[in-house]
GROMACS .gro file of C-alpha atoms in nm:
model
  160
    1HIS     CA    1   9.303  -0.720  -4.379
    2LEU     CA    2   9.549  -0.542  -4.170
    3TRP     CA    3   9.521  -0.768  -3.846
    4VAL     CA    4   9.474  -0.457  -3.616
    5ASP     CA    5   9.342  -0.544  -3.273
    6TRP     CA    6   8.973  -0.453  -3.287
    7ARG     CA    7   8.997  -0.334  -2.935
    8LYS     CA    8   9.208  -0.038  -3.021
    9THR     CA    9   9.032   0.037  -3.339
   10GLY     CA   10   8.690   0.027  -3.141
   11ILE     CA   11   8.825   0.275  -2.898
   12GLN     CA   12   8.904   0.526  -3.161
   13MET     CA   13   8.572   0.448  -3.343
   14ALA     CA   14   8.373   0.510  -3.013
   15ARG     CA   15   8.546   0.865  -2.960
   16TRP     CA   16   8.453   0.946  -3.335
   17PHE     CA   17   8.091   0.830  -3.332
   18THR     CA   18   7.839   1.110  -3.253
   19ASP     CA   19   7.581   0.827  -3.163
   20PHE     CA   20   7.805   0.606  -2.944
   21GLU     CA   21   7.608   0.320  -2.760
   22ALA     CA   22   7.838   0.087  -2.624
   23GLY     CA   23   7.581  -0.197  -2.633
   24ILE     CA   24   7.553  -0.164  -3.005
   25HIS     CA   25   7.907  -0.049  -3.096
   26TRP     CA   26   8.104  -0.311  -2.951
   27SER     CA   27   7.927  -0.606  -3.069
   28GLN     CA   28   7.927  -0.429  -3.426
   29ILE     CA   29   8.303  -0.378  -3.389
   30GLN     CA   30   8.354  -0.757  -3.310
   31MET     CA   31   8.115  -0.886  -3.573
   32GLN     CA   32   8.300  -0.670  -3.830
   33SER     CA   33   8.644  -0.794  -3.713
   34GLY     CA   34   8.545  -1.128  -3.760
   35THR     CA   35   8.582  -1.218  -3.390
   36THR     CA   36   8.269  -1.295  -3.264
   37GLY     CA   37   7.918  -1.371  -3.391
   38ILE     CA   38   7.725  -1.663  -3.584
   39ASN     CA   39   7.701  -1.499  -3.898
   40ALA     CA   40   7.929  -1.577  -4.201
   41ASN     CA   41   8.213  -1.336  -4.190
   42ARG     CA   42   8.216  -1.027  -4.400
   43MET     CA   43   8.547  -0.909  -4.574
   44TYR     CA   44   8.497  -0.603  -4.765
   45SER     CA   45   8.703  -0.472  -5.057
   46PRO     CA   46   8.803  -0.103  -4.962
   47ILE     CA   47   8.795  -0.025  -5.301
   48LYS     CA   48   8.469  -0.182  -5.427
   49GLN     CA   49   8.314   0.001  -5.093
   50SER     CA   50   8.471   0.325  -5.185
   51GLU     CA   51   8.332   0.288  -5.571
   52ASP     CA   52   7.976   0.165  -5.435
   53GLN     CA   53   7.935   0.442  -5.164
   54ASP     CA   54   8.114   0.739  -5.336
   55PRO     CA   55   8.070   0.650  -5.719
   56TYR     CA   56   8.184   1.019  -5.790
   57GLY     CA   57   8.468   1.112  -5.549
   58ILE     CA   58   8.250   1.348  -5.354
   59PHE     CA   59   8.330   1.268  -5.024
   60ILE     CA   60   8.651   1.178  -5.076
   61LYS     CA   61   8.739   1.497  -5.266
   62GLN     CA   62   8.566   1.702  -4.986
   63TRP     CA   63   8.753   1.529  -4.674
   64ILE     CA   64   9.087   1.434  -4.864
   65PRO     CA   65   9.232   1.771  -5.000
   66GLU     CA   66   9.538   1.595  -5.131
   67LEU     CA   67   9.314   1.402  -5.375
   68LYS     CA   68   9.109   1.694  -5.491
   69SER     CA   69   9.242   1.724  -5.830
   70VAL     CA   70   9.255   1.338  -5.913
   71PRO     CA   71   9.033   1.242  -6.208
   72LEU     CA   72   8.718   1.043  -6.127
   73GLU     CA   73   8.876   0.754  -6.313
   74TRP     CA   74   9.158   0.735  -6.038
   75ILE     CA   75   8.987   0.852  -5.733
   76HIS     CA   76   8.945   0.502  -5.579
   77GLN     CA   77   9.303   0.381  -5.650
   78PRO     CA   78   9.512   0.692  -5.698
   79TRP     CA   79   9.815   0.506  -5.663
   80ARG     CA   80   9.785   0.366  -5.971
   81MET     CA   81   9.781   0.694  -6.186
   82PRO     CA   82  10.039   0.718  -6.411
   83LEU     CA   83  10.351   0.902  -6.278
   84SER     CA   84  10.313   1.188  -6.544
   85LEU     CA   85   9.952   1.246  -6.428
   86GLN     CA   86  10.067   1.255  -6.073
   87GLN     CA   87  10.340   1.509  -6.149
   88LYS     CA   88  10.082   1.731  -6.371
   89ILE     CA   89   9.807   1.743  -6.111
   90GLY     CA   90  10.028   1.788  -5.818
   91CYS     CA   91   9.932   1.478  -5.627
   92ARG     CA   92  10.246   1.232  -5.635
   93ILE     CA   93  10.199   0.899  -5.456
   94GLY     CA   94  10.454   0.869  -5.173
   95LEU     CA   95  10.510   1.235  -5.150
   96ASP     CA   96  10.213   1.434  -5.139
   97TYR     CA   97   9.970   1.125  -5.073
   98PRO     CA   98  10.100   0.807  -4.882
   99GLU     CA   99  10.136   0.491  -5.084
  100PRO     CA  100   9.898   0.195  -4.976
  101ILE     CA  101  10.008   0.012  -4.676
  102GLY     CA  102   9.967  -0.307  -4.913
  103ASP     CA  103   9.772  -0.412  -5.202
  104PRO     CA  104   9.414  -0.439  -5.084
  105THR     CA  105   9.331  -0.697  -5.320
  106GLN     CA  106   9.606  -0.926  -5.211
  107LEU     CA  107   9.573  -0.838  -4.856
  108GLY     CA  108   9.192  -0.921  -4.884
  109ARG     CA  109   9.275  -1.260  -5.037
  110GLU     CA  110   9.545  -1.347  -4.792
  111ALA     CA  111   9.307  -1.250  -4.505
  112ARG     CA  112   9.002  -1.486  -4.662
  113SER     CA  113   9.262  -1.783  -4.652
  114ARG     CA  114   9.415  -1.738  -4.323
  115LEU     CA  115   9.056  -1.718  -4.200
  116LYS     CA  116   8.932  -2.020  -4.363
  117PHE     CA  117   9.238  -2.212  -4.251
  118TRP     CA  118   9.139  -2.120  -3.891
  119ILE     CA  119   8.761  -2.203  -3.945
  120GLU     CA  120   8.838  -2.524  -4.098
  121SER     CA  121   9.068  -2.617  -3.819
  122HIS     CA  122   8.795  -2.529  -3.555
  123ASP     CA  123   8.465  -2.645  -3.494
  124MET     CA  124   8.293  -2.358  -3.415
  125ASN     CA  125   7.906  -2.507  -3.526
  126PRO     CA  126   7.801  -2.662  -3.178
  127GLU     CA  127   7.879  -2.306  -3.023
  128ALA     CA  128   7.713  -2.109  -3.291
  129GLN     CA  129   7.409  -2.359  -3.252
  130ARG     CA  130   7.394  -2.316  -2.886
  131VAL     CA  131   7.396  -1.911  -2.915
  132LEU     CA  132   7.122  -1.910  -3.184
  133ARG     CA  133   6.909  -2.132  -2.963
  134ALA     CA  134   6.943  -1.888  -2.682
  135HIS     CA  135   6.974  -1.582  -2.842
  136GLY     CA  136   6.875  -1.610  -3.213
  137SER     CA  137   6.583  -1.458  -3.419
  138ARG     CA  138   6.609  -1.633  -3.737
  139LEU     CA  139   6.331  -1.863  -3.716
  140ARG     CA  140   6.017  -1.730  -3.836
  141GLN     CA  141   5.798  -1.630  -3.498
  142ALA     CA  142   5.432  -1.646  -3.504
  143ARG     CA  143   5.298  -1.296  -3.562
  144PRO     CA  144   4.937  -1.179  -3.645
  145ARG     CA  145   4.930  -1.126  -4.028
  146TYR     CA  146   4.704  -0.799  -4.109
  147GLY     CA  147   4.554  -0.787  -4.443
  148LYS     CA  148   4.539  -0.473  -4.676
  149LYS     CA  149   4.231  -0.338  -4.520
  150ALA     CA  150   4.399  -0.346  -4.155
  151ALA     CA  151   4.741  -0.185  -4.320
  152LEU     CA  152   4.504   0.097  -4.486
  153SER     CA  153   4.333   0.152  -4.150
  154GLN     CA  154   4.642   0.248  -4.001
  155MET     CA  155   4.679   0.560  -4.238
  156VAL     CA  156   4.350   0.702  -4.131
  157LEU     CA  157   4.314   0.923  -3.838
  158ASP     CA  158   3.954   0.948  -3.709
  159LEU     CA  159   3.930   1.251  -3.475
  160GLU     CA  160   3.537   1.205  -3.466
   0.00000   0.00000   0.00000
């Protein structure tokens, strides 16, 4: 949503990852930034992700001490807290904790619109089909089917 070059953020992420593997890492960074891939582009709402992944704000409060006293109702969007509450709990947005760079909902809307325009003005389907034929695994592959009996026998260790 912020139009930050994926190469710069990718280098920083590589420094932070404890399990960095270039072959996996870089393709994921590119895919998540929407610069490559044959899959539909994903644009996540940072607010929804925060609510889904940390519904009680435990992670947020542990790692962002400025938000430790923010009530659950405001933890995912602290900038929306009434000023009186900000003053009461000692977390004034813009002073004790930074204001958002922009409205996440509006930035997401603009990003989706810009991307849709770009996609509609560039026919990428032939290239996507070529990549899928060369590297894709979406087509169901012929694999042996094992019945319930075979699956159960895998759970037995016969030492005799």
